[in-house]
Short mmCIF file of C-alpha atoms in Angstrom, two decimals:
data_model
loop_
_atom_site.label_atom_id
_atom_site.label_comp_id
_atom_site.label_asym_id
_atom_site.label_seq_id
_atom_site.Cartn_x
_atom_site.Cartn_y
_atom_site.Cartn_z
CA MET A 236 0.02 0.09 0.00
CA ASN A 237 1.42 3.34 -1.02
CA LEU A 238 0.88 6.88 0.32
CA GLU A 239 -1.76 7.55 -2.72
CA ASP A 240 -3.81 4.69 -1.59
CA ALA A 241 -4.46 6.56 1.67
CA ILE A 242 -5.93 9.66 -0.10
CA SER A 243 -8.87 9.54 -2.37
CA PRO A 244 -8.02 9.94 -6.05
CA GLY A 245 -10.38 13.06 -6.27
CA ARG A 246 -8.26 14.78 -3.68
CA LEU A 247 -5.34 14.33 -5.98
CA HIS A 248 -6.55 14.53 -9.58
CA ILE A 249 -7.45 18.22 -9.13
CA TYR A 250 -3.79 19.13 -8.82
CA THR A 251 -3.08 17.80 -12.25
CA ASP A 252 -6.60 18.73 -13.81
CA ILE A 253 -7.08 22.28 -12.37
CA LEU A 254 -3.54 23.44 -11.38
CA LYS A 255 -2.00 21.62 -14.50
CA LEU A 256 0.93 20.24 -12.35
CA LYS A 257 2.80 17.15 -13.42
CA GLN A 258 1.91 13.67 -11.73
CA GLU A 259 5.19 13.50 -9.76
CA GLU A 260 4.45 17.08 -8.26
CA VAL A 261 1.09 16.20 -6.98
CA LEU A 262 2.02 14.99 -3.51
CA GLY A 263 4.21 17.95 -2.71
CA ALA A 264 1.42 20.08 -3.81
CA TYR A 265 -1.00 18.25 -1.49
CA ASN A 266 1.20 19.03 1.43
CA TRP A 267 1.54 22.70 0.29
CA ASN A 268 -2.27 23.01 0.60
CA LYS A 269 -2.01 21.42 4.07
CA ALA A 270 0.51 24.12 5.13
CA LEU A 271 -1.64 26.77 3.21
CA CYS A 272 -4.69 25.61 5.41
CA SER A 273 -2.62 25.82 8.63
CA SER A 274 -1.54 29.36 7.73
CA MET A 275 -5.20 30.50 7.29
CA GLN A 276 -6.62 28.79 10.18
CA PRO A 277 -5.40 31.70 12.87
CA LEU A 278 -7.34 34.48 10.80
CA LEU A 279 -10.48 32.33 10.61
CA HIS A 280 -10.30 31.66 14.24
CA CYS A 281 -9.69 35.32 15.17
CA LEU A 282 -12.51 36.51 12.92
CA GLU A 283 -15.02 33.83 14.34
CA VAL A 284 -14.40 34.75 17.83
CA THR A 285 -14.41 38.46 17.21
CA LEU A 286 -17.63 38.48 15.33
CA ARG A 287 -19.40 36.29 18.17
CA ASN A 288 -18.12 38.45 20.96
CA SER A 289 -19.06 41.65 18.93
CA ILE A 290 -22.74 40.50 18.42
CA ASP A 291 -23.06 39.38 22.02
CA CYS A 292 -21.83 42.52 23.44
CA ALA A 293 -23.88 44.71 21.07
CA ILE A 294 -27.27 43.12 22.18
CA ARG A 295 -26.38 43.31 25.81
CA HIS A 296 -25.09 46.75 25.81
CA ASN A 297 -27.31 48.41 23.31
CA PRO A 298 -30.23 46.14 23.02
CA PRO A 299 -33.01 46.87 20.18
CA PRO A 300 -35.55 48.90 21.75
CA GLY A 301 -38.46 47.23 20.17
CA ALA A 302 -37.37 43.79 21.60
CA THR A 303 -38.88 44.62 25.07
CA GLY A 304 -41.55 41.92 25.82
CA LEU A 305 -40.66 39.87 22.81
CA TRP A 306 -37.16 38.43 23.62
CA ARG A 307 -34.61 38.87 26.48
CA THR A 308 -31.70 41.05 25.84
CA ASP A 309 -29.60 40.17 28.78
CA GLN A 310 -27.08 37.13 28.56
CA ALA A 311 -30.21 34.87 28.06
CA TRP A 312 -30.71 36.32 24.57
CA ILE A 313 -28.90 33.34 23.19
CA PHE A 314 -31.82 31.22 24.25
CA ASP A 315 -34.70 33.54 23.62
CA LEU A 316 -33.84 35.23 20.23
CA PRO A 317 -33.94 31.85 18.26
CA ARG A 318 -37.03 30.90 20.01
CA TYR A 319 -38.63 34.22 19.01
CA ILE A 320 -37.46 33.86 15.33
CA GLY A 321 -39.09 30.28 15.46
CA ASP A 322 -42.32 31.73 16.78
CA ARG A 323 -42.35 34.25 13.95
CA ALA A 324 -41.77 31.69 11.31
CA PHE A 325 -44.29 29.06 12.40
CA ILE A 326 -46.98 30.44 14.85
CA ARG A 327 -49.13 32.40 12.38
CA GLN A 328 -49.25 29.24 10.23
CA ARG A 329 -50.13 27.21 13.19
CA LYS A 330 -47.14 24.94 12.57
CA ARG A 331 -45.32 25.66 15.66
CA TYR A 332 -46.44 23.14 18.20
CA LYS A 333 -47.72 19.53 18.36
CA THR A 334 -51.45 19.07 18.79
CA ASP A 335 -53.87 16.35 19.58
CA VAL A 336 -56.59 15.28 17.32
CA HIS A 337 -58.83 18.10 18.78
CA GLY A 338 -56.22 20.80 18.06
CA ASN A 339 -54.88 21.22 21.67
CA ILE A 340 -51.18 21.83 22.30
CA LEU A 341 -49.43 18.96 23.60
CA HIS A 342 -47.25 19.60 26.56
CA HIS A 343 -44.33 17.75 28.25
CA ASN A 344 -43.19 18.74 31.74
CA GLY A 345 -45.27 21.93 31.61
CA GLN A 346 -43.68 23.13 28.19
CA PRO A 347 -45.33 23.03 24.91
CA LEU A 348 -44.00 20.21 22.37
CA TYR A 349 -42.48 21.97 19.16
CA LEU A 350 -43.62 20.57 15.93
CA ASN A 351 -41.32 22.93 13.86
CA THR A 352 -38.11 24.72 14.88
CA VAL A 353 -35.68 27.08 12.86
CA TRP A 354 -32.15 25.93 12.15
CA GLU A 355 -30.73 28.24 14.87
CA GLU A 356 -32.93 26.57 17.57
CA GLU A 357 -31.37 23.16 16.52
CA CYS A 358 -27.98 24.54 16.93
CA ILE A 359 -28.72 25.65 20.41
CA ARG A 360 -30.51 22.22 21.11
CA LYS A 361 -27.39 20.22 19.84
CA VAL A 362 -24.79 22.46 21.76
CA SER A 363 -26.88 22.07 24.89
CA HIS A 364 -27.01 18.28 24.44
CA ARG A 365 -23.21 18.24 24.07
CA ILE A 366 -22.66 20.27 27.25
CA LYS A 367 -25.03 17.99 29.21
CA SER A 368 -23.21 14.94 27.95
CA THR A 369 -20.01 16.01 29.52
CA GLY A 370 -21.64 16.54 32.89
CA LYS A 371 -21.73 20.17 32.91
CA ARG A 372 -24.53 22.66 33.48
CA VAL A 373 -26.06 24.45 30.41
CA THR A 374 -25.20 28.12 30.63
CA ALA A 375 -25.45 31.08 28.25
CA THR A 376 -21.57 31.32 28.10
CA ARG A 377 -21.06 27.77 27.38
CA ILE A 378 -23.69 27.86 24.62
CA LEU A 379 -21.98 31.00 23.06
CA SER A 380 -18.60 29.56 22.98
CA GLY A 381 -20.01 26.25 21.46
CA LEU A 382 -21.87 27.65 18.58
CA GLY A 383 -20.06 27.51 15.27
CA PHE A 384 -19.39 29.95 12.54
CA GLY A 385 -22.52 29.08 10.54
CA PHE A 386 -24.60 30.21 13.53
CA TRP A 387 -23.03 33.60 13.88
CA THR A 388 -23.11 34.49 10.08
CA SER A 389 -26.76 33.23 9.98
CA LEU A 390 -27.61 36.11 12.41
CA LEU A 391 -26.61 38.44 9.48
CA SER A 392 -29.37 37.31 7.38
CA PHE A 393 -32.46 39.37 6.49
CA ARG A 394 -34.69 37.27 9.16
CA TYR A 395 -32.92 39.27 11.87
CA GLU A 396 -33.74 42.66 10.13
CA GLU A 397 -36.70 44.71 11.34
CA PRO A 398 -36.25 48.37 10.60
CA ARG A 399 -39.80 49.68 11.40
CA ASN A 400 -39.83 48.83 15.19
CA ASN A 401 -36.35 47.96 15.73
CA SER A 402 -37.41 44.53 17.38
CA LEU A 403 -34.50 42.61 15.82
CA LEU A 404 -30.72 43.02 15.31
CA TRP A 405 -30.54 45.02 12.07
CA PRO A 406 -30.19 48.00 11.42
CA HIS A 407 -30.23 48.79 15.02
CA LEU A 408 -26.93 47.19 15.81
CA LEU A 409 -25.03 47.49 12.52
CA CYS A 410 -22.66 50.03 13.78
CA ASP A 411 -22.25 48.53 17.05
CA VAL A 412 -21.13 45.20 15.67
CA PHE A 413 -19.19 46.74 12.76
CA PRO A 414 -18.13 50.07 13.86
CA CYS A 415 -15.54 50.47 11.29
CA LYS A 416 -17.24 49.52 8.12
CA PRO A 417 -17.85 52.05 5.47
CA GLY A 418 -20.81 54.14 6.32
CA ASP A 419 -22.81 53.19 3.06
CA ILE A 420 -22.40 49.45 3.40
CA PRO A 421 -25.67 47.73 4.05
CA ARG A 422 -26.46 44.58 6.04
CA TRP A 423 -26.82 42.38 2.88
CA VAL A 424 -23.43 43.34 1.50
CA ILE A 425 -21.83 42.26 4.90
CA GLU A 426 -23.97 39.13 4.80
CA GLN A 427 -22.61 38.23 1.39
CA LYS A 428 -18.96 38.98 2.51
CA PHE A 429 -19.59 36.42 5.33
CA ILE A 430 -21.12 33.80 3.31
CA GLN A 431 -18.06 33.75 1.18
CA ILE A 432 -15.63 33.50 4.18
CA ARG A 433 -18.00 30.75 5.59
CA GLU A 434 -17.55 28.82 2.32
CA LEU A 435 -13.78 29.05 2.54
CA ARG A 436 -13.82 28.19 6.34
CA ASN A 437 -16.06 24.94 5.57
CA ARG A 438 -13.56 23.92 2.86
CA LEU A 439 -10.72 24.36 5.21
CA PHE A 440 -12.23 22.35 7.98
CA HIS A 441 -13.16 19.51 5.61
CA HIS A 442 -9.59 19.20 4.24
CA GLU A 443 -10.35 20.37 0.93
CA ALA A 444 -8.22 22.25 -1.61
CA ILE A 445 -8.16 25.72 0.01
CA TRP A 446 -6.92 27.15 -3.48
CA LYS A 447 -9.84 25.81 -5.35
CA PHE A 448 -12.35 28.29 -6.39
CA HIS A 449 -15.37 28.25 -8.71
CA TYR A 450 -17.23 30.88 -10.67
CA ARG A 451 -20.30 32.41 -9.03
CA ASP A 452 -23.86 32.35 -10.21
CA PRO A 453 -24.54 36.02 -11.32
CA GLU A 454 -27.97 35.89 -9.56
CA THR A 455 -27.44 34.23 -6.31
CA GLY A 456 -23.69 35.05 -5.81
CA LYS A 457 -23.16 31.36 -4.60
CA SER A 458 -20.35 29.22 -6.13
CA ASP A 459 -21.33 27.12 -9.13
CA TYR A 460 -19.43 24.05 -8.39
CA ARG A 461 -19.76 22.71 -12.05
CA ARG A 462 -17.40 25.64 -13.04
CA PRO A 463 -14.05 25.52 -11.54
CA ILE A 464 -11.54 28.31 -12.11
CA TYR A 465 -8.26 26.79 -13.77
CA GLY A 466 -4.61 27.71 -13.24
CA ILE A 467 -2.36 28.45 -10.51
CA ASN A 468 -2.19 32.34 -11.29
CA ALA A 469 -5.89 32.59 -10.88
CA SER A 470 -6.09 30.37 -7.77
CA LEU A 471 -3.37 32.34 -6.01
CA GLN A 472 -4.82 35.68 -6.87
CA LEU A 473 -8.29 34.47 -5.47
CA LEU A 474 -6.79 33.10 -2.46
CA GLN A 475 -5.07 36.37 -1.73
CA THR A 476 -8.28 38.28 -2.44
CA ALA A 477 -9.95 35.95 -0.02
CA TRP A 478 -7.40 36.69 2.74
CA LYS A 479 -7.79 40.36 2.31
CA ASP A 480 -11.58 40.01 2.44
CA MET A 481 -11.17 38.27 5.92
CA LEU A 482 -8.66 41.05 7.24
CA GLU A 483 -11.18 43.71 6.07
CA ALA A 484 -14.02 42.05 7.82
CA LEU A 485 -12.05 41.81 10.94
CA TYR A 486 -11.12 45.40 10.80
CA TRP A 487 -14.73 46.46 10.25
CA ILE A 488 -15.50 44.62 13.54
CA ASN A 489 -12.63 45.58 15.66
CA PRO A 490 -9.64 47.51 14.50
CA LEU A 491 -7.58 46.80 17.61
CA ARG A 492 -7.82 43.06 17.11
CA TYR A 493 -7.06 43.71 13.39
CA THR A 494 -3.83 45.45 14.42
CA ALA A 495 -2.79 42.86 16.90
CA PHE A 496 -3.36 39.96 14.48
CA LEU A 497 -1.03 41.60 11.93
CA SER A 498 1.58 41.88 14.54
CA GLU A 499 1.54 38.28 15.45
CA GLY A 500 3.36 37.19 12.01
CA HIS A 501 0.49 35.19 10.65
CA GLN A 502 0.42 37.57 7.53
CA GLN A 503 4.04 36.92 6.47
CA ARG A 504 3.68 32.93 6.76
CA PHE A 505 0.37 33.05 4.56
CA THR A 506 1.95 35.62 1.97
CA THR A 507 5.03 33.34 1.70
CA LEU A 508 3.03 30.14 1.16
CA ALA A 509 0.23 31.78 -1.12
CA SER A 510 2.85 32.41 -3.99
CA ARG A 511 4.21 30.64 -6.86
CA ASN A 512 7.58 30.31 -4.83
CA GLY A 513 5.48 28.76 -1.95
CA LEU A 514 4.20 26.05 -4.04
CA LEU A 515 7.61 25.56 -5.64
CA SER A 516 9.03 25.03 -2.30
CA TYR A 517 7.06 21.89 -1.86
CA ILE A 518 6.94 20.45 -5.39
CA LYS A 519 10.59 21.22 -6.52
CA PRO A 520 12.49 22.83 -3.59
CA GLU A 521 15.70 22.16 -5.25
CA ALA A 522 14.78 24.66 -7.92
CA LEU A 523 14.03 27.32 -5.50
CA HIS A 524 17.68 27.75 -4.39
CA HIS A 525 18.56 28.77 -7.86
CA CYS A 526 15.88 31.17 -8.89
CA LEU A 527 15.05 32.91 -5.46
CA ASP A 528 16.94 35.75 -3.72
CA ILE A 529 16.40 34.83 -0.05
CA THR A 530 18.90 37.20 1.43
CA HIS A 531 16.31 39.28 3.18
CA SER A 532 13.61 36.71 3.71
CA GLN A 533 13.77 34.83 7.11
CA ASP A 534 10.51 33.24 6.40
CA ILE A 535 11.70 31.60 3.20
CA LYS A 536 14.95 30.72 4.80
CA THR A 537 13.16 28.84 7.68
CA LEU A 538 10.92 27.19 5.24
CA LEU A 539 13.80 25.95 3.01
CA ARG A 540 15.75 24.65 6.09
CA ASP A 541 12.65 22.61 7.21
CA LEU A 542 12.23 21.25 3.80
CA ASN A 543 15.95 20.26 3.53
CA SER A 544 15.73 18.46 6.89
CA LYS A 545 12.62 16.55 5.80
CA ASN A 546 14.21 15.65 2.53
CA ALA A 547 17.29 14.39 4.27
CA LYS A 548 15.26 12.11 6.61
CA THR A 549 13.28 10.86 3.62
CA HIS A 550 16.31 9.73 1.75
CA GLN A 551 18.16 8.13 4.80
CA PRO A 552 18.57 4.26 4.22
#
């Protein structure tokens, strides 16, 4: 059994089909992709946590005035807001609760039994179950930290917008959650930005090729997975654009966190890897010594030293 047998063919064929690499370069490029994903994870982590905390703080410190009597705006909002959204979605259609043959709502332990719930309520239920399974008490703080990026980006959708009475999040909290966004940027533009970031994040966490992009449907803005974008130059350019979009989103939320992130060195590592020379260092490291001036690049010197060390170990008898 060789190494290729441990990786599905589809994971490897894209390097020859889309990046147009030679067969002998595929495994090196596959490892390059893993390094790329590793270099992007800190920014995705930082953005997710910053978005979560910004939404939480905004609700508690500047609650929508129209929310009074509809859903709690203290720390318990994380339980109450999804419940309220579920009520809005199903109660008027009388599809919210389970009923008996006479139309009476069924109860369990004094609580009505739900027939239909919105996706966000299911997220809360799953996280609550996970917390209970570890023997811990379900608290708002534990729920907040246990919810994924998909939950937080779903709060940016039109379902949480109510401009007439300010009973929901937007537009009331837009400037609280995104204090440094350009003044004329509406909610839906922010939502689209985070949808694309979420797509990238999901590909990374499912161990897919992070450099692989697709043309977007002009009407929906969603990726058309039947139409991949070919070539290393296009892939690298789109990857670098995606990184800039994430940095911009982070700045819109918290410029101090943005500045701190840039000072941590993650930017240099990503920039070094998300380049032709970064790819070359994995598929043909010996060629990099002859074509690259590394005099002033400590990042590339370190990268080459690590690669040389790995190559030496690989060729030991």
